[in-house]
């Protein structure tokens, strides 16, 4: 019963946002301040030291289809039919009906994270909002915070629980999983998210060195370079990031934006 | 770097020795290596089969370009009659598709990760000579494909598996299969061939606890499986699904062990292997009761069926057969053979 009420509530939410969308009025995505900290990287770094993450702001949730529609409306070069294939593969916004319509059949996902978007598109969106994508260190730092409104045994177990289930046919709306200690929604359990430096990981080496770092996630022998060998959720996340290219558009990959604090 | 230095001189010595050794042991492949420039005699698409079926023996005797396309599919399937599990598969079943090529073939390999997959996957084929056995070339995001080619230099029966981190978890979820590289002279003719692959599974619930069970990381790390299975399911190959043969026939089993953790003590109750290609290498052992199959290894066994009846294939670490599912069957039909076996009153 509670579940049904939640659905009704969410349905109302998207009806409102849908109405707003027609009036071209959008509410800015709330950003939350993530305090400075030391991120202990997944891979052993050359210095062996944690990476300092300065205080920054992060969108409280992933960018939705409705929000992304406003972006492509204002930026014709990012419409389905016009986008440059170098910047987004043929799956770009695959489920949208047309350039400027998510489509009536997709009304359940108006308020779900936009997926099938490339790194370039995500970065362009953030830039349009005067923001940027979070770095891996920032994202991990923010994502590692404990959930505050669900019962769970460990965050790793919770995340693995999501990984172990196949994708749902309809992606749920934002804010349907959990909220963490910083107030962020859905950092795990809804989608994967693009990060600014998704395939260079946490290396301060040159690009050739980075390529080698990537392979560490794939080879069993490389596991000696993993700091916490029981962090299976981290393993899967870094492997996933390592398999990406900037123009990939994937069914469970979306994004949220970050902003530095001047 | 500083950790390596103290042993550097030893390392150099060791690698020198291994180079010398490998030069000797590779001399058997000189033929193939000399023929690497040979013009390929056409393209074929490999026949891929689900266990226990094995692709037909190859009918060509010069190197070809063999096209292999394998899909990675994450799906919920039954691990037992009333228990389900989220398997990650090569081709939709556990074990993955059986691939059959010939020594000297150039294998043109495409790995496609289905668009509705949640995770990145890759493939390491032990038949590959090259970085990561192909894993370096095949880290594949959902909805994407990756493509590489390799020369099948060494004959034998090789395991392939996913090599994306955490590798153990991908293997524990069923991501393994077999690729047979027939020697240039082909496989000797037998009456029947079957594909069997063992694997251990780790679930939050106990053996055959009903409902959808998920992977248990702690049990996997502790190497305490709930299931030890042939072909990915309790009773996959028993009763009406048993393998079949007739009296007088020679049966060859291509048996792999995906692991991730356990070594198999493979045994057929009531039979003796006439021939075992030990660890699927070139050495042949005869008259073997139980043969070891390493995790990430395989064996090829042959037995001539003399007496009708039901023969149980087991991992002779026998609690696995009785309590964890490691049991398959061959039903042999035909006339009694009292000179060989007779039950006396």
Coordinates of C-alpha atoms in Angstrom, one line a residue:
Chain A
X1 CA 0.0 0.0 0.0
X2 CA 2.8 2.3 1.0
X3 CA 4.4 1.4 -2.3
X4 CA 1.3 2.4 -4.3
X5 CA 1.2 5.7 -2.5
X6 CA 4.7 6.4 -3.4
X7 CA 4.0 5.7 -7.0
X8 CA 0.9 8.0 -6.9
X9 CA 3.0 10.7 -5.4
X10 CA 5.7 10.3 -8.0
X11 CA 3.2 10.3 -10.8
X12 CA 1.9 13.6 -9.5
X13 CA 5.5 14.9 -9.4
X14 CA 6.1 14.2 -13.0
X15 CA 2.8 15.5 -14.1
X16 CA 3.8 18.8 -12.5
X17 CA 7.2 18.7 -14.1
X18 CA 5.6 17.8 -17.4
X19 CA 3.4 20.9 -17.1
X20 CA 6.3 23.0 -16.2
X21 CA 8.2 21.7 -19.1
X22 CA 5.5 22.9 -21.5
X23 CA 5.7 26.3 -20.0
X24 CA 9.5 26.1 -20.4
X25 CA 9.9 26.8 -16.7
X26 CA 12.4 24.5 -15.0
X27 CA 13.3 24.3 -11.5
X28 CA 17.1 24.2 -11.1
X29 CA 18.4 20.9 -9.8
X30 CA 19.4 21.4 -6.2
X31 CA 23.1 21.1 -5.5
X32 CA 24.5 19.9 -2.2
X33 CA 27.9 20.8 -0.7
X34 CA 30.2 17.8 -0.3
X35 CA 32.8 18.7 2.4
X36 CA 36.5 18.4 1.6
X37 CA 38.1 15.0 2.4
X38 CA 40.7 12.5 1.6
X39 CA 39.6 9.8 -0.9
X40 CA 41.5 6.6 -0.5
X41 CA 41.8 5.5 -4.1
X42 CA 40.7 2.0 -5.3
X43 CA 44.1 1.5 -7.0
X44 CA 47.4 1.9 -5.3
X45 CA 48.9 5.2 -6.5
X46 CA 52.5 6.0 -7.0
X47 CA 52.6 8.2 -4.0
X48 CA 50.6 5.8 -1.9
X49 CA 48.7 8.7 -0.4
X50 CA 45.0 9.4 -0.4
X51 CA 43.8 12.0 -2.9
X52 CA 42.6 15.3 -1.5
X53 CA 39.2 16.3 -2.6
X54 CA 38.3 19.9 -2.2
X55 CA 34.8 21.0 -1.1
X56 CA 32.6 20.9 -4.1
X57 CA 28.9 20.9 -5.0
X58 CA 27.1 18.0 -6.6
X59 CA 23.6 17.7 -8.0
X60 CA 21.3 16.0 -5.5
X61 CA 20.2 13.5 -8.1
X62 CA 20.8 12.4 -11.7
X63 CA 19.7 14.6 -14.6
X64 CA 16.3 13.5 -15.9
X65 CA 14.9 13.0 -19.4
X66 CA 12.7 16.1 -18.8
X67 CA 15.7 18.2 -17.9
X68 CA 17.8 16.9 -20.8
X69 CA 14.9 17.7 -23.2
X70 CA 15.3 21.4 -22.3
X71 CA 19.0 21.1 -23.1
X72 CA 18.5 19.7 -26.5
X73 CA 15.8 22.2 -27.2
X74 CA 18.2 25.0 -26.5
X75 CA 21.2 23.3 -28.2
X76 CA 20.1 21.9 -31.6
X77 CA 23.5 20.3 -32.2
X78 CA 22.7 17.8 -29.4
X79 CA 19.4 16.6 -31.0
X80 CA 19.2 13.0 -31.9
X81 CA 19.2 13.6 -35.7
X82 CA 22.0 16.2 -35.6
X83 CA 24.5 14.9 -33.1
X84 CA 28.0 14.2 -34.4
X85 CA 28.7 10.4 -34.3
X86 CA 32.1 11.2 -33.0
X87 CA 30.5 12.5 -29.9
X88 CA 27.6 10.1 -29.4
X89 CA 27.1 6.6 -30.9
X90 CA 23.9 5.4 -32.7
X91 CA 22.2 4.6 -29.4
X92 CA 22.1 8.2 -28.4
X93 CA 18.7 9.0 -26.7
X94 CA 17.6 5.7 -28.2
X95 CA 14.2 5.5 -26.5
X96 CA 13.2 9.1 -27.3
X97 CA 10.4 9.3 -29.9
X98 CA 11.8 12.2 -31.8
X99 CA 14.4 15.0 -31.5
X100 CA 12.2 17.1 -29.2
X101 CA 9.8 14.5 -27.8
X102 CA 10.5 11.9 -25.2
X103 CA 7.2 10.4 -26.3
X104 CA 3.9 9.5 -24.8
X105 CA 4.8 5.8 -24.5
X106 CA 7.8 6.9 -22.3
X107 CA 5.8 9.0 -19.9
X108 CA 6.9 6.8 -17.1
X109 CA 10.5 7.8 -17.5
X110 CA 10.1 11.6 -17.9
X111 CA 11.3 11.9 -14.4
X112 CA 13.8 9.0 -14.6
X113 CA 17.5 9.6 -15.2
X114 CA 18.4 10.3 -18.8
X115 CA 20.4 7.4 -20.2
X116 CA 21.8 6.6 -23.6
X117 CA 23.9 9.8 -23.3
X118 CA 27.6 10.0 -24.2
X119 CA 30.3 11.5 -22.0
X120 CA 30.5 14.4 -24.5
X121 CA 26.7 15.0 -24.2
X122 CA 26.8 14.8 -20.4
X123 CA 29.7 17.2 -20.2
X124 CA 28.0 19.6 -22.7
X125 CA 24.9 19.6 -20.6
X126 CA 26.9 20.4 -17.4
X127 CA 28.7 23.2 -19.2
X128 CA 25.4 24.6 -20.3
X129 CA 24.4 24.7 -16.7
X130 CA 27.7 26.3 -15.9
X131 CA 28.8 23.1 -14.2
X132 CA 31.0 20.1 -15.0
X133 CA 31.1 16.4 -14.5
X134 CA 32.5 15.2 -11.1
X135 CA 35.9 13.6 -11.1
X136 CA 36.2 9.9 -10.2
X137 CA 37.6 10.9 -6.8
X138 CA 34.8 13.4 -6.2
X139 CA 32.1 10.9 -7.3
X140 CA 33.5 8.1 -5.2
X141 CA 34.0 10.4 -2.1
X142 CA 30.3 11.5 -2.4
X143 CA 29.0 8.0 -3.2
X144 CA 30.8 6.3 -0.3
X145 CA 28.7 8.2 2.2
X146 CA 26.3 5.9 4.3
X147 CA 22.7 5.6 3.3
X148 CA 20.4 7.3 5.9
X149 CA 16.9 6.3 5.0
X150 CA 17.1 2.5 4.3
X151 CA 18.0 -0.6 6.2
X152 CA 21.2 -2.1 5.1
X153 CA 24.0 -4.3 6.4
X154 CA 26.9 -2.8 4.4
X155 CA 27.0 -0.4 1.4
X156 CA 29.0 -3.1 -0.6
X157 CA 26.2 -5.6 0.0
X158 CA 23.6 -3.1 -1.0
X159 CA 25.4 -2.2 -4.2
X160 CA 26.1 -5.8 -5.1
X161 CA 22.4 -6.5 -4.6
X162 CA 21.7 -4.1 -7.4
X163 CA 24.4 -5.4 -9.7
X164 CA 23.1 -9.0 -9.2
X165 CA 19.7 -8.2 -10.7
X166 CA 19.3 -7.7 -14.4
X167 CA 18.2 -4.2 -15.7
X168 CA 14.6 -3.4 -15.3
X169 CA 12.7 -2.7 -18.6
X170 CA 11.5 0.7 -17.3
X171 CA 14.1 2.7 -15.5
X172 CA 12.6 3.9 -12.2
X173 CA 12.3 7.7 -11.4
X174 CA 15.0 9.6 -9.6
X175 CA 14.9 9.6 -5.8
X176 CA 13.5 6.1 -5.6
X177 CA 16.4 4.3 -4.0
X178 CA 18.0 5.9 -1.0
X179 CA 19.4 9.2 0.3
X180 CA 22.9 9.3 1.7
X181 CA 24.4 11.2 4.6
X182 CA 25.2 14.2 2.3
X183 CA 21.6 14.2 1.2
X184 CA 22.4 12.9 -2.3
X185 CA 19.9 10.6 -3.9
X186 CA 20.5 7.3 -5.8
X187 CA 24.3 7.3 -5.8
X188 CA 24.0 3.5 -6.1
X189 CA 21.2 1.2 -7.1
X190 CA 19.6 3.2 -10.0
X191 CA 22.1 3.8 -12.8
X192 CA 25.8 4.1 -13.5
X193 CA 27.1 7.7 -13.8
X194 CA 29.6 9.3 -16.0
X195 CA 32.6 10.9 -14.4
X196 CA 34.9 13.5 -15.8
X197 CA 38.0 11.2 -15.9
X198 CA 36.2 7.9 -16.2
X199 CA 38.9 5.9 -17.8
X200 CA 42.0 7.4 -16.4
X201 CA 41.1 6.4 -12.9
X202 CA 43.2 8.0 -10.2
X203 CA 46.5 8.1 -11.8
X204 CA 48.8 11.1 -11.9
X205 CA 51.0 9.5 -14.5
X206 CA 51.0 10.2 -18.2
X207 CA 48.5 8.8 -20.7
X208 CA 50.6 5.7 -21.4
X209 CA 50.7 4.9 -17.7
X210 CA 47.0 5.4 -17.5
X211 CA 46.3 2.8 -20.1
X212 CA 48.2 0.3 -18.0
X213 CA 46.2 1.4 -14.9
X214 CA 43.0 0.6 -16.7
X215 CA 44.1 -3.0 -17.3
X216 CA 44.6 -3.5 -13.6
X217 CA 40.9 -3.9 -13.2
X218 CA 40.7 -6.8 -15.7
X219 CA 43.6 -9.0 -15.0
X220 CA 43.7 -11.2 -11.9
X221 CA 47.4 -10.5 -11.6
X222 CA 46.6 -6.8 -11.4
X223 CA 44.5 -7.3 -8.3
X224 CA 47.7 -6.9 -6.2
X225 CA 47.2 -3.2 -6.9
X226 CA 43.8 -3.0 -5.4
X227 CA 43.7 -1.4 -2.0
X228 CA 40.7 -3.2 -0.6
X229 CA 40.3 -6.6 -2.2
X230 CA 36.9 -7.2 -0.7
X231 CA 35.5 -4.0 -2.3
X232 CA 33.7 -6.1 -5.0
X233 CA 31.3 -3.2 -5.7
X234 CA 34.3 -1.0 -6.4
X235 CA 35.8 -3.6 -8.6
X236 CA 32.7 -3.8 -10.8
X237 CA 32.4 0.0 -10.9
X238 CA 36.0 0.6 -12.0
X239 CA 35.8 -2.3 -14.5
X240 CA 32.7 -0.8 -16.0
X241 CA 34.3 2.7 -16.3
X242 CA 37.4 1.1 -17.9
X243 CA 35.3 -0.4 -20.6
X244 CA 33.8 2.9 -21.7
X245 CA 34.6 5.3 -24.6
X246 CA 33.5 8.9 -24.6
X247 CA 30.9 8.4 -27.4
X248 CA 29.2 5.4 -25.8
X249 CA 25.5 5.7 -25.1
X250 CA 24.3 2.9 -22.8
X251 CA 20.9 1.9 -21.3
X252 CA 22.0 2.2 -17.6
X253 CA 24.5 5.0 -17.8
X254 CA 23.5 8.6 -17.0
X255 CA 25.1 11.5 -15.1
X256 CA 24.8 14.3 -12.6
X257 CA 26.8 17.5 -12.6
X258 CA 29.3 19.0 -10.1
X259 CA 30.6 22.5 -9.5
X260 CA 33.8 23.7 -7.9
X261 CA 33.5 26.2 -5.1
X262 CA 35.4 29.3 -6.0
Chain B
X1 CA 60.1 -0.9 -8.2
X2 CA 62.2 -1.1 -5.1
X3 CA 60.5 -4.3 -4.1
X4 CA 61.7 -6.1 -7.2
X5 CA 65.3 -5.1 -7.1
X6 CA 66.6 -7.6 -4.5
X7 CA 65.5 -10.5 -6.7
X8 CA 66.3 -9.1 -10.0
X9 CA 69.3 -11.3 -10.7
X10 CA 67.3 -14.3 -9.9
X11 CA 64.5 -13.2 -12.2
X12 CA 66.9 -12.7 -15.1
X13 CA 68.3 -16.2 -14.5
X14 CA 64.8 -17.6 -14.2
X15 CA 63.6 -16.0 -17.4
X16 CA 66.8 -17.2 -19.2
X17 CA 66.0 -20.7 -18.1
X18 CA 62.4 -20.5 -19.1
X19 CA 63.3 -19.1 -22.5
X20 CA 65.6 -22.1 -23.1
X21 CA 62.9 -24.5 -21.8
X22 CA 60.2 -22.9 -23.8
X23 CA 62.3 -23.1 -27.0
X24 CA 62.5 -26.8 -26.5
X25 CA 58.9 -27.4 -25.6
X26 CA 57.6 -25.2 -28.5
X27 CA 59.6 -27.1 -31.1
X28 CA 56.5 -29.2 -31.8
X29 CA 54.7 -26.1 -33.1
X30 CA 57.5 -25.2 -35.6
X31 CA 55.3 -26.5 -38.4
X32 CA 52.5 -24.1 -37.5
X33 CA 54.8 -21.2 -37.0
X34 CA 56.4 -21.7 -40.4
X35 CA 52.9 -21.7 -41.9
X36 CA 51.7 -18.5 -40.4
X37 CA 52.1 -16.8 -43.7
X38 CA 50.1 -19.5 -45.5
X39 CA 47.2 -18.1 -47.4
X40 CA 43.9 -19.0 -45.5
X41 CA 41.7 -21.2 -47.5
X42 CA 38.4 -19.3 -47.0
X43 CA 36.1 -18.1 -44.3
X44 CA 33.7 -20.2 -42.2
X45 CA 31.4 -19.4 -39.3
X46 CA 32.0 -21.6 -36.4
X47 CA 29.1 -23.9 -35.2
X48 CA 28.4 -23.0 -31.6
X49 CA 26.6 -25.4 -29.3
X50 CA 25.1 -25.5 -25.8
X51 CA 26.1 -28.3 -23.5
X52 CA 25.9 -31.3 -23.7
X53 CA 26.0 -31.0 -27.5
X54 CA 29.4 -30.7 -29.2
X55 CA 29.8 -29.2 -32.7
X56 CA 30.4 -31.7 -35.5
X57 CA 34.0 -32.8 -36.2
X58 CA 35.7 -30.4 -38.6
X59 CA 35.9 -31.5 -42.2
X60 CA 38.7 -29.3 -43.5
X61 CA 42.4 -29.8 -43.4
X62 CA 43.9 -26.4 -44.2
X63 CA 43.8 -23.2 -42.1
X64 CA 40.8 -21.0 -42.4
X65 CA 39.5 -17.8 -41.0
X66 CA 36.9 -18.9 -38.5
X67 CA 34.3 -16.3 -37.5
X68 CA 33.1 -16.6 -33.9
X69 CA 30.4 -14.4 -32.5
X70 CA 29.5 -14.7 -28.9
X71 CA 26.9 -12.8 -26.9
X72 CA 27.2 -12.0 -23.2
X73 CA 23.8 -12.3 -21.7
X74 CA 22.9 -11.7 -18.0
X75 CA 19.7 -13.6 -17.2
X76 CA 17.8 -15.3 -14.4
X77 CA 17.6 -19.1 -14.8
X78 CA 16.9 -22.1 -12.6
X79 CA 19.9 -23.4 -10.7
X80 CA 17.6 -26.1 -9.3
X81 CA 14.0 -27.1 -9.6
X82 CA 12.6 -24.4 -7.3
X83 CA 15.7 -22.1 -7.0
X84 CA 16.6 -19.3 -9.4
X85 CA 19.9 -17.5 -9.8
X86 CA 21.1 -14.4 -11.8
X87 CA 23.6 -16.0 -14.2
X88 CA 26.0 -14.1 -16.4
X89 CA 26.5 -16.2 -19.5
X90 CA 28.4 -16.6 -22.8
X91 CA 25.5 -17.3 -25.1
X92 CA 22.6 -17.7 -22.7
X93 CA 23.5 -21.0 -21.0
X94 CA 26.0 -22.2 -18.4
X95 CA 28.5 -23.4 -19.5
X96 CA 29.0 -21.1 -22.5
X97 CA 28.9 -22.1 -26.1
X98 CA 31.3 -24.8 -27.2
X99 CA 33.6 -23.5 -29.9
X100 CA 35.5 -25.9 -32.3
X101 CA 38.4 -24.8 -34.5
X102 CA 41.5 -26.4 -36.0
X103 CA 45.1 -25.8 -35.2
X104 CA 46.5 -23.1 -37.5
X105 CA 43.1 -21.4 -38.0
X106 CA 42.9 -17.7 -37.6
X107 CA 40.0 -17.0 -35.3
X108 CA 38.1 -13.8 -35.9
X109 CA 36.4 -13.2 -32.6
X110 CA 33.6 -10.8 -31.8
X111 CA 32.3 -10.4 -28.3
X112 CA 28.9 -8.6 -28.0
X113 CA 27.6 -7.5 -24.6
X114 CA 23.8 -7.3 -24.7
X115 CA 22.4 -3.8 -24.4
X116 CA 20.4 -4.8 -21.3
X117 CA 23.4 -6.0 -19.4
X118 CA 24.3 -4.2 -16.3
X119 CA 28.0 -4.8 -16.3
X120 CA 31.1 -4.7 -18.4
X121 CA 32.4 -8.1 -19.5
X122 CA 35.4 -9.6 -21.4
X123 CA 36.8 -12.9 -22.5
X124 CA 40.1 -14.7 -21.8
X125 CA 40.4 -17.8 -24.0
X126 CA 43.2 -20.0 -22.8
X127 CA 43.6 -21.1 -26.4
X128 CA 44.9 -17.6 -27.2
X129 CA 48.6 -16.6 -27.4
X130 CA 48.5 -12.9 -26.6
X131 CA 47.9 -10.4 -23.8
X132 CA 45.2 -11.4 -21.4
X133 CA 44.1 -14.2 -23.7
X134 CA 42.0 -11.6 -25.4
X135 CA 40.8 -9.9 -22.2
X136 CA 42.8 -6.8 -23.0
X137 CA 41.1 -6.5 -26.3
X138 CA 37.6 -7.3 -25.2
X139 CA 36.6 -5.1 -22.2
X140 CA 33.1 -4.5 -23.5
X141 CA 30.5 -2.2 -22.1
X142 CA 26.7 -3.0 -22.3
X143 CA 25.4 -2.7 -25.8
X144 CA 28.9 -2.7 -27.3
X145 CA 31.0 -5.2 -29.3
X146 CA 34.7 -5.8 -29.3
X147 CA 36.7 -7.6 -32.0
X148 CA 40.1 -9.3 -32.1
X149 CA 41.7 -12.2 -33.9
X150 CA 44.1 -14.9 -32.8
X151 CA 45.9 -17.8 -34.3
X152 CA 45.1 -21.2 -32.7
X153 CA 48.7 -22.3 -32.3
X154 CA 48.4 -25.1 -29.8
X155 CA 46.0 -28.0 -30.1
X156 CA 43.9 -29.0 -27.0
X157 CA 40.7 -28.3 -25.1
X158 CA 40.8 -24.9 -23.5
X159 CA 38.7 -23.1 -21.0
X160 CA 37.5 -19.6 -21.7
X161 CA 36.1 -17.2 -19.1
X162 CA 35.3 -13.6 -18.3
X163 CA 38.3 -11.7 -17.0
X164 CA 36.6 -8.5 -15.9
X165 CA 37.2 -7.5 -12.3
X166 CA 36.3 -9.0 -9.9
X167 CA 37.1 -12.0 -12.0
X168 CA 36.1 -14.5 -9.4
X169 CA 32.6 -13.1 -9.2
X170 CA 32.1 -13.2 -13.0
X171 CA 33.3 -16.8 -13.1
X172 CA 31.2 -17.8 -10.1
X173 CA 28.1 -16.4 -12.0
X174 CA 28.7 -18.9 -14.8
X175 CA 31.0 -17.1 -17.3
X176 CA 33.0 -19.9 -18.7
X177 CA 33.0 -22.4 -21.5
X178 CA 35.3 -24.5 -23.7
X179 CA 37.1 -24.1 -27.0
X180 CA 38.5 -27.1 -28.7
X181 CA 41.5 -26.7 -31.0
X182 CA 41.6 -29.9 -33.1
X183 CA 45.1 -31.0 -34.0
X184 CA 46.0 -30.7 -37.7
X185 CA 45.5 -34.4 -38.0
X186 CA 42.0 -34.1 -36.5
X187 CA 40.4 -35.9 -33.6
X188 CA 40.3 -39.6 -33.7
X189 CA 36.8 -40.9 -34.6
X190 CA 34.6 -41.9 -31.8
X191 CA 30.9 -42.8 -31.7
X192 CA 29.7 -40.0 -29.5
X193 CA 31.0 -36.8 -28.1
X194 CA 29.6 -34.8 -25.2
X195 CA 30.3 -31.5 -23.4
X196 CA 30.3 -31.3 -19.6
X197 CA 31.6 -28.5 -17.5
X198 CA 31.8 -28.3 -13.7
X199 CA 31.5 -25.2 -11.7
X200 CA 31.0 -24.1 -8.0
X201 CA 28.3 -21.7 -7.0
X202 CA 27.8 -19.5 -3.9
X203 CA 24.4 -18.4 -2.8
X204 CA 23.1 -16.5 0.2
X205 CA 20.6 -19.3 0.8
X206 CA 21.6 -22.9 1.4
X207 CA 21.6 -25.7 -1.3
X208 CA 18.2 -25.6 -3.0
X209 CA 16.7 -22.9 -0.8
X210 CA 13.7 -21.8 -2.8
X211 CA 13.3 -18.5 -4.7
X212 CA 15.8 -16.2 -6.3
X213 CA 19.2 -16.6 -4.8
X214 CA 22.0 -14.2 -5.2
X215 CA 25.8 -14.5 -5.2
X216 CA 27.4 -14.6 -1.8
X217 CA 30.8 -12.9 -1.8
X218 CA 31.9 -14.1 1.6
X219 CA 31.2 -17.8 0.8
X220 CA 33.1 -17.4 -2.5
X221 CA 36.2 -15.9 -0.8
X222 CA 36.0 -18.6 1.9
X223 CA 35.7 -21.2 -0.9
X224 CA 32.6 -22.7 0.7
X225 CA 30.2 -23.4 -2.2
X226 CA 26.5 -24.3 -1.8
X227 CA 26.4 -25.9 -5.3
X228 CA 28.9 -27.9 -7.3
X229 CA 27.3 -28.5 -10.6
X230 CA 27.8 -30.1 -14.0
X231 CA 26.4 -27.8 -16.8
X232 CA 25.1 -25.1 -14.5
X233 CA 22.0 -26.7 -12.9
X234 CA 21.1 -29.4 -10.4
X235 CA 19.9 -32.4 -12.4
X236 CA 20.9 -30.7 -15.7
X237 CA 22.0 -34.1 -17.1
X238 CA 20.1 -36.7 -15.3
X239 CA 16.8 -38.7 -15.8
X240 CA 15.3 -37.7 -19.1
X241 CA 18.1 -35.3 -19.8
X242 CA 20.8 -38.0 -19.3
X243 CA 23.4 -38.5 -22.0
X244 CA 22.9 -41.6 -24.0
X245 CA 25.0 -44.3 -25.7
X246 CA 24.7 -47.9 -26.8
X247 CA 26.7 -50.9 -25.8
X248 CA 29.8 -51.3 -27.8
X249 CA 30.2 -47.5 -28.5
X250 CA 33.1 -45.4 -27.5
X251 CA 32.1 -42.1 -25.8
X252 CA 34.4 -39.1 -25.6
X253 CA 33.7 -36.5 -22.9
X254 CA 35.1 -33.0 -23.2
X255 CA 35.1 -32.0 -19.6
X256 CA 36.0 -28.5 -18.3
X257 CA 36.2 -27.1 -14.9
X258 CA 35.2 -23.4 -14.7
X259 CA 35.8 -23.3 -10.9
X260 CA 36.2 -20.6 -9.7
X261 CA 37.6 -22.4 -6.7
X262 CA 37.4 -26.2 -6.7
X263 CA 39.5 -28.8 -8.4
X264 CA 37.5 -31.7 -9.8
X265 CA 38.2 -35.4 -9.1
X266 CA 36.3 -36.5 -12.2
X267 CA 35.0 -40.1 -12.1
X268 CA 32.4 -42.2 -13.8
X269 CA 30.9 -44.8 -11.5
X270 CA 31.2 -48.2 -13.1
X271 CA 33.5 -47.3 -15.9
X272 CA 37.2 -46.9 -16.4
X273 CA 38.6 -44.3 -18.8
X274 CA 40.3 -46.2 -21.6
X275 CA 42.1 -43.0 -22.6
X276 CA 42.6 -39.7 -20.9
X277 CA 44.3 -36.7 -22.5
X278 CA 45.7 -35.5 -19.2
X279 CA 44.7 -31.9 -18.6
X280 CA 43.9 -31.9 -22.3
X281 CA 47.6 -31.8 -23.2
X282 CA 49.3 -34.2 -25.6
X283 CA 50.1 -36.9 -23.0
X284 CA 47.8 -39.8 -23.0
X285 CA 47.1 -41.8 -19.9
X286 CA 45.3 -45.1 -20.1
X287 CA 43.1 -47.2 -17.7
X288 CA 42.3 -44.3 -15.4
X289 CA 39.6 -44.5 -12.7
X290 CA 39.6 -40.8 -11.6
X291 CA 41.2 -37.9 -13.2
X292 CA 41.9 -34.4 -11.9
X293 CA 40.6 -31.3 -13.6
X294 CA 42.1 -28.1 -12.4
X295 CA 40.0 -25.0 -11.9
X296 CA 40.4 -23.3 -15.3
X297 CA 41.5 -26.5 -16.9
X298 CA 40.0 -29.4 -18.8
X299 CA 40.3 -33.0 -19.8
X300 CA 39.3 -35.3 -22.6
X301 CA 38.3 -38.8 -21.7
X302 CA 37.2 -41.8 -23.7
X303 CA 35.5 -44.9 -22.5
X304 CA 34.0 -47.9 -24.3
X305 CA 30.6 -48.8 -22.9
X306 CA 30.4 -52.5 -22.5
X307 CA 27.4 -53.1 -20.2
X308 CA 23.9 -51.5 -20.4
X309 CA 22.8 -49.4 -17.4
X310 CA 22.9 -46.0 -15.9
X311 CA 26.4 -44.6 -15.2
X312 CA 26.9 -41.7 -12.8
X313 CA 29.4 -39.0 -13.6
X314 CA 30.6 -37.4 -10.3
X315 CA 33.2 -35.3 -8.7
X316 CA 34.6 -38.0 -6.4
X317 CA 35.1 -35.5 -3.6
X318 CA 31.9 -37.3 -3.0
X319 CA 29.9 -34.9 -0.7
X320 CA 29.8 -32.6 -3.7
X321 CA 27.9 -35.3 -5.6
X322 CA 25.5 -36.2 -2.8
X323 CA 24.9 -32.8 -1.2
X324 CA 25.8 -30.2 -3.8
X325 CA 24.6 -31.4 -7.1
X326 CA 27.8 -32.7 -8.8
X327 CA 26.1 -35.6 -10.6
X328 CA 25.3 -36.3 -14.3
X329 CA 24.3 -39.5 -16.0
X330 CA 24.9 -41.6 -19.1
X331 CA 22.2 -44.2 -20.0
X332 CA 23.7 -47.1 -22.0
X333 CA 21.2 -49.2 -23.9
X334 CA 21.8 -52.6 -25.5
X335 CA 22.3 -56.3 -24.8
X336 CA 23.6 -57.5 -21.5
X337 CA 27.2 -58.6 -21.6
X338 CA 27.5 -61.4 -18.9
X339 CA 31.1 -62.1 -19.8
X340 CA 31.9 -58.6 -18.5
X341 CA 29.3 -58.1 -15.8
X342 CA 26.6 -60.3 -14.3
X343 CA 24.6 -60.0 -11.2
X344 CA 24.5 -63.4 -9.4
X345 CA 21.7 -64.6 -7.2

